PDB file of C-alpha atoms in Angstrom:
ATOM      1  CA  UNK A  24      32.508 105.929-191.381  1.00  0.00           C
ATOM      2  CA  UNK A  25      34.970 106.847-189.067  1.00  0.00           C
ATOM      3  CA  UNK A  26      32.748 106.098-186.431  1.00  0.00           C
ATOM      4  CA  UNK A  27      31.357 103.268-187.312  1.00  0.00           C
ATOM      5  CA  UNK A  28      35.043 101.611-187.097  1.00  0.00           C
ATOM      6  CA  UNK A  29      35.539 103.199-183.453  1.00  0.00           C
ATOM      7  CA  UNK A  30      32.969 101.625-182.296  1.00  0.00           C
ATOM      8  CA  UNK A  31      33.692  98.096-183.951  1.00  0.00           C
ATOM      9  CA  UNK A  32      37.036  98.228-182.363  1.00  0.00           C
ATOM     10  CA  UNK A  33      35.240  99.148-179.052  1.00  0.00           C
ATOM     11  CA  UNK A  34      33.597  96.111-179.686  1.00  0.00           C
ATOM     12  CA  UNK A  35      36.375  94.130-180.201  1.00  0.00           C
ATOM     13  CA  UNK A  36      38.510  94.841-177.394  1.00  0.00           C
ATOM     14  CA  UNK A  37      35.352  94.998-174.926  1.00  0.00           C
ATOM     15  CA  UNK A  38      34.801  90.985-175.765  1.00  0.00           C
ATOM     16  CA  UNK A  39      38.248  90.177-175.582  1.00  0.00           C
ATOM     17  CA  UNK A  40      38.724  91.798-172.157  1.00  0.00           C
ATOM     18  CA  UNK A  41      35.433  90.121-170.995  1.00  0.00           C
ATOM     19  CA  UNK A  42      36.942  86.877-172.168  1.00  0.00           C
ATOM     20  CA  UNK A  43      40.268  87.365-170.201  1.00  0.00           C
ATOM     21  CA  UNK A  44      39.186  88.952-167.059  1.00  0.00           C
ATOM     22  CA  UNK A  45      35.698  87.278-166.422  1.00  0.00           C
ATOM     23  CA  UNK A  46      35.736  84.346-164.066  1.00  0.00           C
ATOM     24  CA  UNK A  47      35.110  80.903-165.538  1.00  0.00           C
ATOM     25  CA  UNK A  48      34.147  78.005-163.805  1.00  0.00           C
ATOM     26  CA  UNK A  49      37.290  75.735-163.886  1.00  0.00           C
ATOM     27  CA  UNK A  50      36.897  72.353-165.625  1.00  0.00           C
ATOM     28  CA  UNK A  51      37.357  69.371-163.131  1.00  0.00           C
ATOM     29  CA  UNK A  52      36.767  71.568-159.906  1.00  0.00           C
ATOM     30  CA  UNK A  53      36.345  69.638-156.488  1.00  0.00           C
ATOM     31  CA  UNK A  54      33.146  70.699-154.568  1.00  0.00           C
ATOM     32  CA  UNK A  55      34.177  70.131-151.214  1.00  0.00           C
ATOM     33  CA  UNK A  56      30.375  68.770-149.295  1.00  0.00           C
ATOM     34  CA  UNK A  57      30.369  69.482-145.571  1.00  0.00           C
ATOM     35  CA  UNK A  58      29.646  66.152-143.195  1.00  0.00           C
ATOM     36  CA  UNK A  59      25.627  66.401-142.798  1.00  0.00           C
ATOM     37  CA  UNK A  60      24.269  66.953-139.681  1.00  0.00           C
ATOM     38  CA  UNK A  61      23.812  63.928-137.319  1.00  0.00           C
ATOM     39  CA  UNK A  62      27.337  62.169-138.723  1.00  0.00           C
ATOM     40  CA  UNK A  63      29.408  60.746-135.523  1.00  0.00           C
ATOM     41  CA  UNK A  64      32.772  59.493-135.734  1.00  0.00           C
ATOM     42  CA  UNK A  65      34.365  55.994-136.512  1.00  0.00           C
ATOM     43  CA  UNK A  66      35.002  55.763-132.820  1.00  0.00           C
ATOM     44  CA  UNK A  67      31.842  56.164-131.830  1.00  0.00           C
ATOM     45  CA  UNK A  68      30.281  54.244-134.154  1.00  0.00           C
ATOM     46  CA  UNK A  69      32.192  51.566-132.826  1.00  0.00           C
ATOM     47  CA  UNK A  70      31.261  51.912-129.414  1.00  0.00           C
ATOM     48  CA  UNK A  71      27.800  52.033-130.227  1.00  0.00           C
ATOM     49  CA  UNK A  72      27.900  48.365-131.861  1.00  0.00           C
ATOM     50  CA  UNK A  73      30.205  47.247-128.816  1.00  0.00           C
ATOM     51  CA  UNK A  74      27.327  48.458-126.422  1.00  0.00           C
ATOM     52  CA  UNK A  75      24.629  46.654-128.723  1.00  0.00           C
ATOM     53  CA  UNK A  76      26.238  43.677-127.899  1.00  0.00           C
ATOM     54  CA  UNK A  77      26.726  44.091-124.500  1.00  0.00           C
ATOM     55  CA  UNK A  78      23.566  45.340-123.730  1.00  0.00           C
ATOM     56  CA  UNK A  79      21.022  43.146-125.555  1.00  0.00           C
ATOM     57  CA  UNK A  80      20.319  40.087-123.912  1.00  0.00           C
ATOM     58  CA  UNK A  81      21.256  37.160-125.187  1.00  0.00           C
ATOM     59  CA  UNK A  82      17.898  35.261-125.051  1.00  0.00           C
ATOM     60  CA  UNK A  83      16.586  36.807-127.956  1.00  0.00           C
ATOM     61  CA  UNK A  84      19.032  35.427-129.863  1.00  0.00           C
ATOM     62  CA  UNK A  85      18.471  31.616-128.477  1.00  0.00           C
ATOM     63  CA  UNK A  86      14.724  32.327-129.254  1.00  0.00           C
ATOM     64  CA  UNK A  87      15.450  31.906-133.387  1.00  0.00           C
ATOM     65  CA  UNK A  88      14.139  29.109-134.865  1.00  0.00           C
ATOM     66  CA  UNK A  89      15.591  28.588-138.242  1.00  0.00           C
ATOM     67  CA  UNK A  90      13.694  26.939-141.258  1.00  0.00           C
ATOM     68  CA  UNK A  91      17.091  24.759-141.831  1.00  0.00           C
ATOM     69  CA  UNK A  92      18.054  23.720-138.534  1.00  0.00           C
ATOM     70  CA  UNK A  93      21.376  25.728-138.642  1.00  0.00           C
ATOM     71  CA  UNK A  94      23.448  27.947-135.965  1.00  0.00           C
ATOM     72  CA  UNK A  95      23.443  31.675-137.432  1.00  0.00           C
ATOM     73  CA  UNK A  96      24.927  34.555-135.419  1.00  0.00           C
ATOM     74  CA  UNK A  97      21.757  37.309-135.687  1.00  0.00           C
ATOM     75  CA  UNK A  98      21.898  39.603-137.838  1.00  0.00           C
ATOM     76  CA  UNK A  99      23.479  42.937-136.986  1.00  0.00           C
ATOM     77  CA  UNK A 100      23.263  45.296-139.959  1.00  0.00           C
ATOM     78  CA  UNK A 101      21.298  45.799-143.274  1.00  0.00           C
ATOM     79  CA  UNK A 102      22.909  46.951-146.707  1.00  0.00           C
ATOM     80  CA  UNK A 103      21.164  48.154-149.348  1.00  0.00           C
ATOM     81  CA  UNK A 104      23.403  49.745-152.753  1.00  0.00           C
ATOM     82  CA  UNK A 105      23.490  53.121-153.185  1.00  0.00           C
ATOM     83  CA  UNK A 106      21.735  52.829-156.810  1.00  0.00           C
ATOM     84  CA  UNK A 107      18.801  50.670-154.696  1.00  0.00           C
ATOM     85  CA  UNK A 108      18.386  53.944-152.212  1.00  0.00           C
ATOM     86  CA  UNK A 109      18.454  56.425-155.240  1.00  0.00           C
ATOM     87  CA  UNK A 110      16.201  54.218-157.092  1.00  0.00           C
ATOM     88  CA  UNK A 111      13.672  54.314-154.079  1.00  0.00           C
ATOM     89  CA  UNK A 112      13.976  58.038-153.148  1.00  0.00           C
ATOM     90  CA  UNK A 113      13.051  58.787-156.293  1.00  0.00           C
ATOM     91  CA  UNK A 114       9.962  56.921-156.515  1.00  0.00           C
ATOM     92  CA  UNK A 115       9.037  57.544-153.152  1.00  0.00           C
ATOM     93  CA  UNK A 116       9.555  61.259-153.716  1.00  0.00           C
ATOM     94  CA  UNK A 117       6.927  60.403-157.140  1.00  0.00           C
ATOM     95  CA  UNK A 118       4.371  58.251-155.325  1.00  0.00           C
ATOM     96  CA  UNK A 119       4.276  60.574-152.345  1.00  0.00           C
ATOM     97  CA  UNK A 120       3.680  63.561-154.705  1.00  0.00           C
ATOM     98  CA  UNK A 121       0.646  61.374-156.071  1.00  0.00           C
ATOM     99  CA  UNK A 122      -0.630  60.576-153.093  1.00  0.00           C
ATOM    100  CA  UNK A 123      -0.750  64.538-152.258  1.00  0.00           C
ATOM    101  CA  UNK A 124       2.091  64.333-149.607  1.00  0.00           C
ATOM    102  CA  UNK A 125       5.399  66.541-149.276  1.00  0.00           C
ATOM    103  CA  UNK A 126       8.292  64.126-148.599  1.00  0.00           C
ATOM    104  CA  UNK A 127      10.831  65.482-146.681  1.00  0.00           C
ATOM    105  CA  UNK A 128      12.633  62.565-144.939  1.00  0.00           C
ATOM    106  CA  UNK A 129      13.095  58.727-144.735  1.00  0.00           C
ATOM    107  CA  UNK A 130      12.429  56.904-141.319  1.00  0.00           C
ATOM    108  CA  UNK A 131      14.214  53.452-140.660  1.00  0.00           C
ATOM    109  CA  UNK A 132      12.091  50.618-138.771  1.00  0.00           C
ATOM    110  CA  UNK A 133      13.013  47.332-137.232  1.00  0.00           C
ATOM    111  CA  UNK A 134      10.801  44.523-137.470  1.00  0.00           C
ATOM    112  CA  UNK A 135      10.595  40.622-137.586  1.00  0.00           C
ATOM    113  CA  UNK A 136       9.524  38.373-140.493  1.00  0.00           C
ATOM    114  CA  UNK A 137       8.148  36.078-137.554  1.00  0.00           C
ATOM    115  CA  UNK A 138       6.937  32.447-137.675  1.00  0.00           C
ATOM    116  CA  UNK A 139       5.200  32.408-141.146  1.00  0.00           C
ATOM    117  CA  UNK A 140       8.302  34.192-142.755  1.00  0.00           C
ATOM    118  CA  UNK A 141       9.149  33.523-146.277  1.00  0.00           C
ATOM    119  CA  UNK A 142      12.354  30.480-146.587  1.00  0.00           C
ATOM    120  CA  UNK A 143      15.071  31.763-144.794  1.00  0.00           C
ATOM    121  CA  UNK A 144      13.440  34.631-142.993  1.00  0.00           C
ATOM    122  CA  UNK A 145      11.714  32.923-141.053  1.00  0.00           C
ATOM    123  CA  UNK A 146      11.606  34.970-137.436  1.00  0.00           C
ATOM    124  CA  UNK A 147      14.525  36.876-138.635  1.00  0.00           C
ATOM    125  CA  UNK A 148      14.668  40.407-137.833  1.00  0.00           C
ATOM    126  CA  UNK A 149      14.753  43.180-140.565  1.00  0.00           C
ATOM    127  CA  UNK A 150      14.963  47.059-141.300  1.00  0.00           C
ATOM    128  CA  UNK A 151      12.984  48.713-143.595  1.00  0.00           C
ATOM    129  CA  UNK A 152      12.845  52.797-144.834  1.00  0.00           C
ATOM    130  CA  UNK A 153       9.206  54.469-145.150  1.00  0.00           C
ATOM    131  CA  UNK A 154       9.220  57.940-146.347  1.00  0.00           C
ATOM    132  CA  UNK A 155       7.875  61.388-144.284  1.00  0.00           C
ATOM    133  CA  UNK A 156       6.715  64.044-144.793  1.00  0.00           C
ATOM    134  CA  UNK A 157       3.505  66.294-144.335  1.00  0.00           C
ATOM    135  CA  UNK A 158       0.130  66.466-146.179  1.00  0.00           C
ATOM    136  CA  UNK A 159       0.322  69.040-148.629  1.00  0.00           C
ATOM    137  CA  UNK A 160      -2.501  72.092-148.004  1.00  0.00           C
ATOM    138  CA  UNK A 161      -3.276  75.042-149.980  1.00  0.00           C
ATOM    139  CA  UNK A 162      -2.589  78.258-148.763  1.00  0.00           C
ATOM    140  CA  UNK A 163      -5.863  79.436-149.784  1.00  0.00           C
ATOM    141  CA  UNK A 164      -7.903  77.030-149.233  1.00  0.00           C
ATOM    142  CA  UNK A 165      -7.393  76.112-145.424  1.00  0.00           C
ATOM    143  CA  UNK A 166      -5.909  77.583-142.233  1.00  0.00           C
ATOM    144  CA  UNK A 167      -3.387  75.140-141.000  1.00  0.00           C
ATOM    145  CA  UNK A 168      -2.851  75.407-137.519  1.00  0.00           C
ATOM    146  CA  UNK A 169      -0.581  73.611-135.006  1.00  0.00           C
ATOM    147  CA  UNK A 170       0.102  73.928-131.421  1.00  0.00           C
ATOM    148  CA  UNK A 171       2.850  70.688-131.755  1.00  0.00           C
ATOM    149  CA  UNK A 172       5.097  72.211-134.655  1.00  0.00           C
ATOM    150  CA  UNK A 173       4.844  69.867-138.092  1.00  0.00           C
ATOM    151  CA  UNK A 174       6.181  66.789-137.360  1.00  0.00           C
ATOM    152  CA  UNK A 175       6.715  64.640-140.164  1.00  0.00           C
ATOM    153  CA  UNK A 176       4.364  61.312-140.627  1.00  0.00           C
ATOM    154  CA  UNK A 177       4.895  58.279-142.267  1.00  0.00           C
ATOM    155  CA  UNK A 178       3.819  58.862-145.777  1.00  0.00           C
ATOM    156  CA  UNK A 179       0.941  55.658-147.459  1.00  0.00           C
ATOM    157  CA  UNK A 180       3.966  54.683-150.032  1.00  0.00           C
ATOM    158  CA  UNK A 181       5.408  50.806-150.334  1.00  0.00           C
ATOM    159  CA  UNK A 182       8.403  51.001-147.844  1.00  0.00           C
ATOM    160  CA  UNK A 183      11.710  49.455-148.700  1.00  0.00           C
ATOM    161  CA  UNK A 184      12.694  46.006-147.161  1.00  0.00           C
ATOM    162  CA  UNK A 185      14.709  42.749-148.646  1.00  0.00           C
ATOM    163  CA  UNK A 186      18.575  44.125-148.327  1.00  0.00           C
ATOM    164  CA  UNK A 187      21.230  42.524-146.979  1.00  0.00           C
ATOM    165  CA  UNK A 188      22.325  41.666-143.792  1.00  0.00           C
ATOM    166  CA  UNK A 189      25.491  41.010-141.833  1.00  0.00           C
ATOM    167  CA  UNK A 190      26.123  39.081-138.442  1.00  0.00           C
ATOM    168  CA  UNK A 191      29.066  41.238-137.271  1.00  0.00           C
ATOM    169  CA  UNK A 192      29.035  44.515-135.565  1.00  0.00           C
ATOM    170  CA  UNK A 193      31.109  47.557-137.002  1.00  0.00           C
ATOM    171  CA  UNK A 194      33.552  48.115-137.787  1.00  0.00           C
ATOM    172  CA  UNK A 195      33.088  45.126-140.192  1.00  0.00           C
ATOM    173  CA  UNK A 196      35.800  42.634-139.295  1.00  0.00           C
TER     174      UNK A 196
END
């Protein structure tokens, strides 16, 4: 019987040290997230725009012919909300699953609604995000060789269009 307490206590005093000394996560921690690769300064974002500008001719621009007769500065820059880019992720990262593809990116294209544009988009210019990423093999089942590397393709899945646009460069003024 002795015993039996002796080791109770043991017990005890084990799970009350454990408590004390055992690292916990602390409540309301701040994960500090590294810039991802590819990030460039304010500066030079800035410069970038300023060279768009300077660089592009400005006959492309006179070239717009607007469904309601109005003067528009062209559009610069496309904005789509953050819940809109989860949102499509996410189903991109579903359909390309289905459609036996591994997505591993997003690619952004520019493009033109052109003369048979819907109202108000008519031969505007526009950005939209396809997914990539590689067809998906079994190991087993084929020998995958490249001489090129895998370079992502655009995966078959609806691409993302219709955001919003802007008319000035950046920094937004």
């Amino acid at each position: 019987m002795k015993n039996l307490v002796y080791i109770i206590l043991g017990f005890v005093i084990g799970a009350a040290l454990t408590y004390y000394f055992c690292p916990r996560p602390l409540e309301g921690t701040v994960v500090e997230i590294d810039n991802p690769t590819g990030t460039i300064t304010i500066l030079e974002a800035t410069e970038l725009s300023a060279n768009w500008e300077k660089n592009n001719p400005k006959e492309i621009d006179s070239t717009i012919e607007l469904d309601d007769n109005s003067k528009r500065k062209p559009m610069r820059s496309v904005m789509w909300s953050l819940k809109n880019i989860e949102d499509y992720i996410a189903f991109a990262e579903k359909e390309s699953d289905s459609v036996g593809y591994t997505m591993t990116g997003l690619r952004v294209y520019l493009g033109n609604y052109g003369k048979n544009g819907k109202p108000g988009k008519k031969n505007r210019n526009t950005m939209f995000i396809v997914p990539t990423g590689h067809k998906k093999t079994d190991k087993a089942s084929s020998l995958n060789v490249s001489f090129f590397g895998d370079a992502d393709d655009d995966i078959p899945v609806d691409p993302l269009n219709d955001a919003s646009g802007g008319a000035s460069g950046y920094p937004p003024k």
